[in-house]
Tab-separated table of C-alpha atoms in Angstrom:
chain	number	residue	atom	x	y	z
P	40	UNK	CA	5.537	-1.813	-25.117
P	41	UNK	CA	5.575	1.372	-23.257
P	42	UNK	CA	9.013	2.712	-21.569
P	43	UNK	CA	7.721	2.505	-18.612
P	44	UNK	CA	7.154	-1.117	-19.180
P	45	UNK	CA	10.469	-1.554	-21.078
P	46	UNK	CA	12.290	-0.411	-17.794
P	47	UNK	CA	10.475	-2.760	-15.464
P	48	UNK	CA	11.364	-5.485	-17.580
P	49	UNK	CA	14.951	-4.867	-17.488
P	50	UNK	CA	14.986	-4.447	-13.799
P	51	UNK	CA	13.451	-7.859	-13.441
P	52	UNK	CA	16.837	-9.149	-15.123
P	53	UNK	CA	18.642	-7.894	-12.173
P	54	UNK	CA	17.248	-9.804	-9.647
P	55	UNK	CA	18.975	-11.309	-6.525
P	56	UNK	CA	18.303	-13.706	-3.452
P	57	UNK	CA	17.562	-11.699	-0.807
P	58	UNK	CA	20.769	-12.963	1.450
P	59	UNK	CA	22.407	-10.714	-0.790
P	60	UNK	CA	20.874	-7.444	-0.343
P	61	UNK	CA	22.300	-5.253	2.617
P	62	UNK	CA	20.013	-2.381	2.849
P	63	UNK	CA	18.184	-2.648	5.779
P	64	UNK	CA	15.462	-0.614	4.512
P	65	UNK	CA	14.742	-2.781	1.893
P	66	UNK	CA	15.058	-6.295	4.261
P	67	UNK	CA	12.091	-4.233	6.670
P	68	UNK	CA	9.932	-3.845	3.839
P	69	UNK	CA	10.374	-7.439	1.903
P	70	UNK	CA	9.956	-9.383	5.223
P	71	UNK	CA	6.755	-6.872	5.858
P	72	UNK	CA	5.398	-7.685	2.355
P	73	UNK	CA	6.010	-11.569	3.380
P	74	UNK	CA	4.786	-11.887	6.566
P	75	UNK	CA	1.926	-9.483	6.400
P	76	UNK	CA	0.469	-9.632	3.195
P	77	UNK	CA	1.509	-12.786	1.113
P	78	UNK	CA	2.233	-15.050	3.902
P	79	UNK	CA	5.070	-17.041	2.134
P	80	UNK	CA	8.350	-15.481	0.042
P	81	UNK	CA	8.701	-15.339	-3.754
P	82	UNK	CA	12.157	-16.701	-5.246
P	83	UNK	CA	13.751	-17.030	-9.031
P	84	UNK	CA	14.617	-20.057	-10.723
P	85	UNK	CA	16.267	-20.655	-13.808
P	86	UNK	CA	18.407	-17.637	-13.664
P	87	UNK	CA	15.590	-14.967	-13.618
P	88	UNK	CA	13.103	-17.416	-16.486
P	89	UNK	CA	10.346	-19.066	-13.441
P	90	UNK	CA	8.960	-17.474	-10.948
P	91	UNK	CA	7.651	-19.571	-7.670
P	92	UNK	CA	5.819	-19.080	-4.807
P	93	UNK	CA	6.682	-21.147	-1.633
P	94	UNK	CA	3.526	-20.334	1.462
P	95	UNK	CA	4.909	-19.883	5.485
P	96	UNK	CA	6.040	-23.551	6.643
P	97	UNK	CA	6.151	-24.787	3.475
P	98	UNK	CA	8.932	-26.540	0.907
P	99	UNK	CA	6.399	-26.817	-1.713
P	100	UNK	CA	7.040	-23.910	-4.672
P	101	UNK	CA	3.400	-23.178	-6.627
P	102	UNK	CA	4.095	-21.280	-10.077
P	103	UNK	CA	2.609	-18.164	-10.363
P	104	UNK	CA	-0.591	-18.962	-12.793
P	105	UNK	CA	-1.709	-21.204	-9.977
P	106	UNK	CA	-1.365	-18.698	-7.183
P	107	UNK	CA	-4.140	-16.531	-5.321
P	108	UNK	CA	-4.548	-12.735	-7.369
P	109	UNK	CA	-3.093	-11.373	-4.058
P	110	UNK	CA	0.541	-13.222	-4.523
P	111	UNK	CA	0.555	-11.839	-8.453
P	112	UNK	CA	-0.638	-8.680	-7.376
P	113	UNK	CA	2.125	-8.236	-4.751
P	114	UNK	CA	4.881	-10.626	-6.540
P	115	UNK	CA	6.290	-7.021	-8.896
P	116	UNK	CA	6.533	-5.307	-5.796
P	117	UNK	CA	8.052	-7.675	-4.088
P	118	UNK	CA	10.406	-8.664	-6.664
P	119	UNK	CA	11.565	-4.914	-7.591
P	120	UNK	CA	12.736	-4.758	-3.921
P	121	UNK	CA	14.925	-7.509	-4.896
P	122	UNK	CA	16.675	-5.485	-7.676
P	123	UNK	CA	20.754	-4.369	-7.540
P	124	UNK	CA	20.180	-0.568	-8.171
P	125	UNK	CA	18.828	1.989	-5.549
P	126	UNK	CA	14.976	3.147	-6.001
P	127	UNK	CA	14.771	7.034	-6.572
P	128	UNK	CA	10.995	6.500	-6.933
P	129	UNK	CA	7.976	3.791	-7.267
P	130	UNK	CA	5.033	4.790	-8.502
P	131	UNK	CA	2.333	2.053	-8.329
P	132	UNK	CA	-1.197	2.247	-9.950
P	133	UNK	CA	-4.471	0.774	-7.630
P	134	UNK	CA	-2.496	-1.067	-5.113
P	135	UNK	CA	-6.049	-1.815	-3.611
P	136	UNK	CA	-6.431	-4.166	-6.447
P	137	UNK	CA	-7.754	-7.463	-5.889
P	138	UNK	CA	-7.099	-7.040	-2.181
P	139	UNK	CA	-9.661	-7.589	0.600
P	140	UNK	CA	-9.990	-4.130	2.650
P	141	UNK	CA	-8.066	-5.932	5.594
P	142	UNK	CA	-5.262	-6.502	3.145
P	143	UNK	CA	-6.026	-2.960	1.732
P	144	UNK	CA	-4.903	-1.763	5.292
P	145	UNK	CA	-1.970	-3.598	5.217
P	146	UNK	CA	-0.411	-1.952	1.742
P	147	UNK	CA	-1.574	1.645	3.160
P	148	UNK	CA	0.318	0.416	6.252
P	149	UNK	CA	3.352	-0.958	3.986
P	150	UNK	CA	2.979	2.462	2.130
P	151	UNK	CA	3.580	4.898	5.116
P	152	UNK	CA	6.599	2.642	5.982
P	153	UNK	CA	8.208	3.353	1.884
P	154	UNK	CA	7.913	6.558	2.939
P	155	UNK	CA	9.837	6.192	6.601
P	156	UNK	CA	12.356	4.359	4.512
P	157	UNK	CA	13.240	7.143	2.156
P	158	UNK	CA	11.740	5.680	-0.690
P	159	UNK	CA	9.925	8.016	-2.247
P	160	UNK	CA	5.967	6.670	-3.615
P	161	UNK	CA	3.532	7.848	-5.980
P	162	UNK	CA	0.008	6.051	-5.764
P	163	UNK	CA	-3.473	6.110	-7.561
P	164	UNK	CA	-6.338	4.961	-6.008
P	165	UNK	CA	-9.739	4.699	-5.416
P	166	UNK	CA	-9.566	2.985	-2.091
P	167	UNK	CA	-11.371	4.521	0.913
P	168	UNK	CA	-9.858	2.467	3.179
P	169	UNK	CA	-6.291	3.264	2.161
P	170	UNK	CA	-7.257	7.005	2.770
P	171	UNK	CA	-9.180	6.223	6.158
P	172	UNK	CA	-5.669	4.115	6.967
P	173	UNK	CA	-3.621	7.305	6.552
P	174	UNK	CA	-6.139	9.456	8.006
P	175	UNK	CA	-6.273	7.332	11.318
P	176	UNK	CA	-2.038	7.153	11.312
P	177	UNK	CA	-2.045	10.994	11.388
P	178	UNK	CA	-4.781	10.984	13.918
P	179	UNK	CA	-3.111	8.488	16.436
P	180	UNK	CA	0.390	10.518	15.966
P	181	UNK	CA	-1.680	13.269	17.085
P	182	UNK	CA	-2.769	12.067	20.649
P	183	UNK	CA	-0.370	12.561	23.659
P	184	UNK	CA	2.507	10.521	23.928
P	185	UNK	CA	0.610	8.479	27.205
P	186	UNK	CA	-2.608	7.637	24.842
P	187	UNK	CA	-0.250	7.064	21.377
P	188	UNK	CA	1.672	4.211	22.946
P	189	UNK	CA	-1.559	2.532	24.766
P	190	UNK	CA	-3.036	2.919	21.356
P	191	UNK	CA	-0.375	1.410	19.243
P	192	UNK	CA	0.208	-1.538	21.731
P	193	UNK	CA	-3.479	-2.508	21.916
P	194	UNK	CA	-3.933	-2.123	17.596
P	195	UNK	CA	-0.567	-3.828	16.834
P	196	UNK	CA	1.338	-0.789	15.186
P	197	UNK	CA	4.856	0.743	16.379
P	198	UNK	CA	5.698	4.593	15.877
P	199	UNK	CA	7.213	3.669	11.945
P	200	UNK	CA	3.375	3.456	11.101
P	201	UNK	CA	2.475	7.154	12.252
P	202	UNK	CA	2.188	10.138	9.604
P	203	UNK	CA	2.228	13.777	10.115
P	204	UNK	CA	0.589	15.772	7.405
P	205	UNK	CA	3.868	17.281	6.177
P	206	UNK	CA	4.597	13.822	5.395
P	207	UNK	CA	1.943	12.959	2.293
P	208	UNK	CA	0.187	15.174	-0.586
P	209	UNK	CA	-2.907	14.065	-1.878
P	210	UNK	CA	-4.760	15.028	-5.242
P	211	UNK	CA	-8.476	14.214	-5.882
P	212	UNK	CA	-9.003	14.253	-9.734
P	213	UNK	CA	-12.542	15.159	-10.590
P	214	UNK	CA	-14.085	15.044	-13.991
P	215	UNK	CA	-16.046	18.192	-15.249
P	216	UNK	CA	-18.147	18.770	-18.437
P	217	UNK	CA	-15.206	19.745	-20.768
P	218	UNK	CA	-11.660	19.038	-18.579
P	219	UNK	CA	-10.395	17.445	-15.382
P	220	UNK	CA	-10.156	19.366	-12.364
P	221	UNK	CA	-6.804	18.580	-10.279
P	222	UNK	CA	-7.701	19.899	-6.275
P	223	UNK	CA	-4.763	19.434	-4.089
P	224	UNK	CA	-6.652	18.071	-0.556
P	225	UNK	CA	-6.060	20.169	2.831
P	226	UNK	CA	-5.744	18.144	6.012
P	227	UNK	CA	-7.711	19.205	8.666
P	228	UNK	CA	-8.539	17.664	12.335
P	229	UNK	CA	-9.404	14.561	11.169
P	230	UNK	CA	-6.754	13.867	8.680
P	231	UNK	CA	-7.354	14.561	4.658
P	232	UNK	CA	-11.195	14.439	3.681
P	233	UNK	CA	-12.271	13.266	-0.108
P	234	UNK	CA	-15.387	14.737	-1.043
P	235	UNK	CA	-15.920	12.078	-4.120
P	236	UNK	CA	-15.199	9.122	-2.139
P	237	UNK	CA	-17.594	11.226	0.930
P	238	UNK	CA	-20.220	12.106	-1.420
P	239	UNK	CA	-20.548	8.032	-2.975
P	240	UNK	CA	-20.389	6.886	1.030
P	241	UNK	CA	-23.298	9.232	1.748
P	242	UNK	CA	-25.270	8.211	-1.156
P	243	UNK	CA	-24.328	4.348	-0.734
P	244	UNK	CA	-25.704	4.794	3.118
P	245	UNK	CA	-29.039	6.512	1.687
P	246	UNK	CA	-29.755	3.619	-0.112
P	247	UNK	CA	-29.110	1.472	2.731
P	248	UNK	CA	-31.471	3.259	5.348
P	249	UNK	CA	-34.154	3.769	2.502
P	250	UNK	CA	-34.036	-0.153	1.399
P	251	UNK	CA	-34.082	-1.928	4.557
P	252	UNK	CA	-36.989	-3.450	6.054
P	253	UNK	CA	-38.460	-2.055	9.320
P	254	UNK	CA	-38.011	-4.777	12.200
């Protein structure tokens, strides 16, 4: 296995019960990741050997090979906030995957608060709704403080949801004929704009408009 593996592994041996854990940072973003996204909690048995499942309102505990791809998707994350030593960093690779773009929302939602936490987080991604998410938090914190908190009532969000610019860099990868070009992404008006995931959109939409039947 790679380190990177290795190390996840043996944080996974350190788990704890939540009751235990005192950062309030963490407690926010476990009972987020609960109540939002899984809809139940994830405990340890055996002394760290089963893993279980338990949905909201429920005493019944489902092992994970039975559970939906959303609970095993979400289970490492959840269960690394559980861990005894302090994150410096968490880097986590397509957390779009397997996720319906609602729930999509909700990780670039659970993302942005990492970040109001102080945890710092790499991603990768190839989610256009986790971008449009981010762009539309840096949009809202941009409206006057009258609109921002009409807004954020009426869609459900509270001000540890916002972003500012300053807050996020974001890196669009694009493959050329011999190397990889790396393009740091400005944010303009509108938030940060993606000309690959832009230029697929515009294409996909083409196809729609030429394909459809006249009524």
């Amino acid at each position: 296995l790679t380190a990177p593996y290795v190390q996840f592994l043996e944080l996974l041996i350190k788990l704890q019960n939540t009751a235990e854990i005192k950062n309030e940072r963490k407690l926010a973003l476990i009972k987020f990741l609960q109540d939002e996204i899984i809809h139940g909690n994830i405990t340890v048995k055996e002394e760290g050997k089963a893993v279980r499942y338990s949905p909201v309102d429920s005493d019944t505990e489902l092992p994970m090979s039975i559970t939906s791809s959303v609970v095993t998707e979400i289970a490492s994350l959840l269960l690394l906030l559980t861990t005894r030593i302090p994150l410096r960093l968490v880097v986590i690779e397509e957390p779009e995957a397997h996720l319906h773009p609602a729930l999509q929302k909700k990780i670039a939602q659970l993302l942005i608060r990492f970040v109001h936490s102080g945890i710092p987080i790499w991603i990768t991604t190839h989610s256009d709704t986790i971008l449009q998410h981010f762009n539309n938090m840096i949009k809202l914190r941009n409206r006057s403080e009258e609109e921002r908190e009409e807004l954020l009532k009426e869609f459900g969000y509270n001000e540890e949801d916002l972003l500012t610019p300053e807050e996020i860099n974001l890196y669009q990868f694009e493959r050329g004929d011999k190397h990889t070009t790396i393009q740091k992404l400005k944010s303009g008006k509108y938030g940060f704009v993606a000309p690959s995931f832009n230029k697929a959109i515009d294409e996909l939409m083409n196809e729609i408009f030429a394909f459809q039947e006249d009524d």
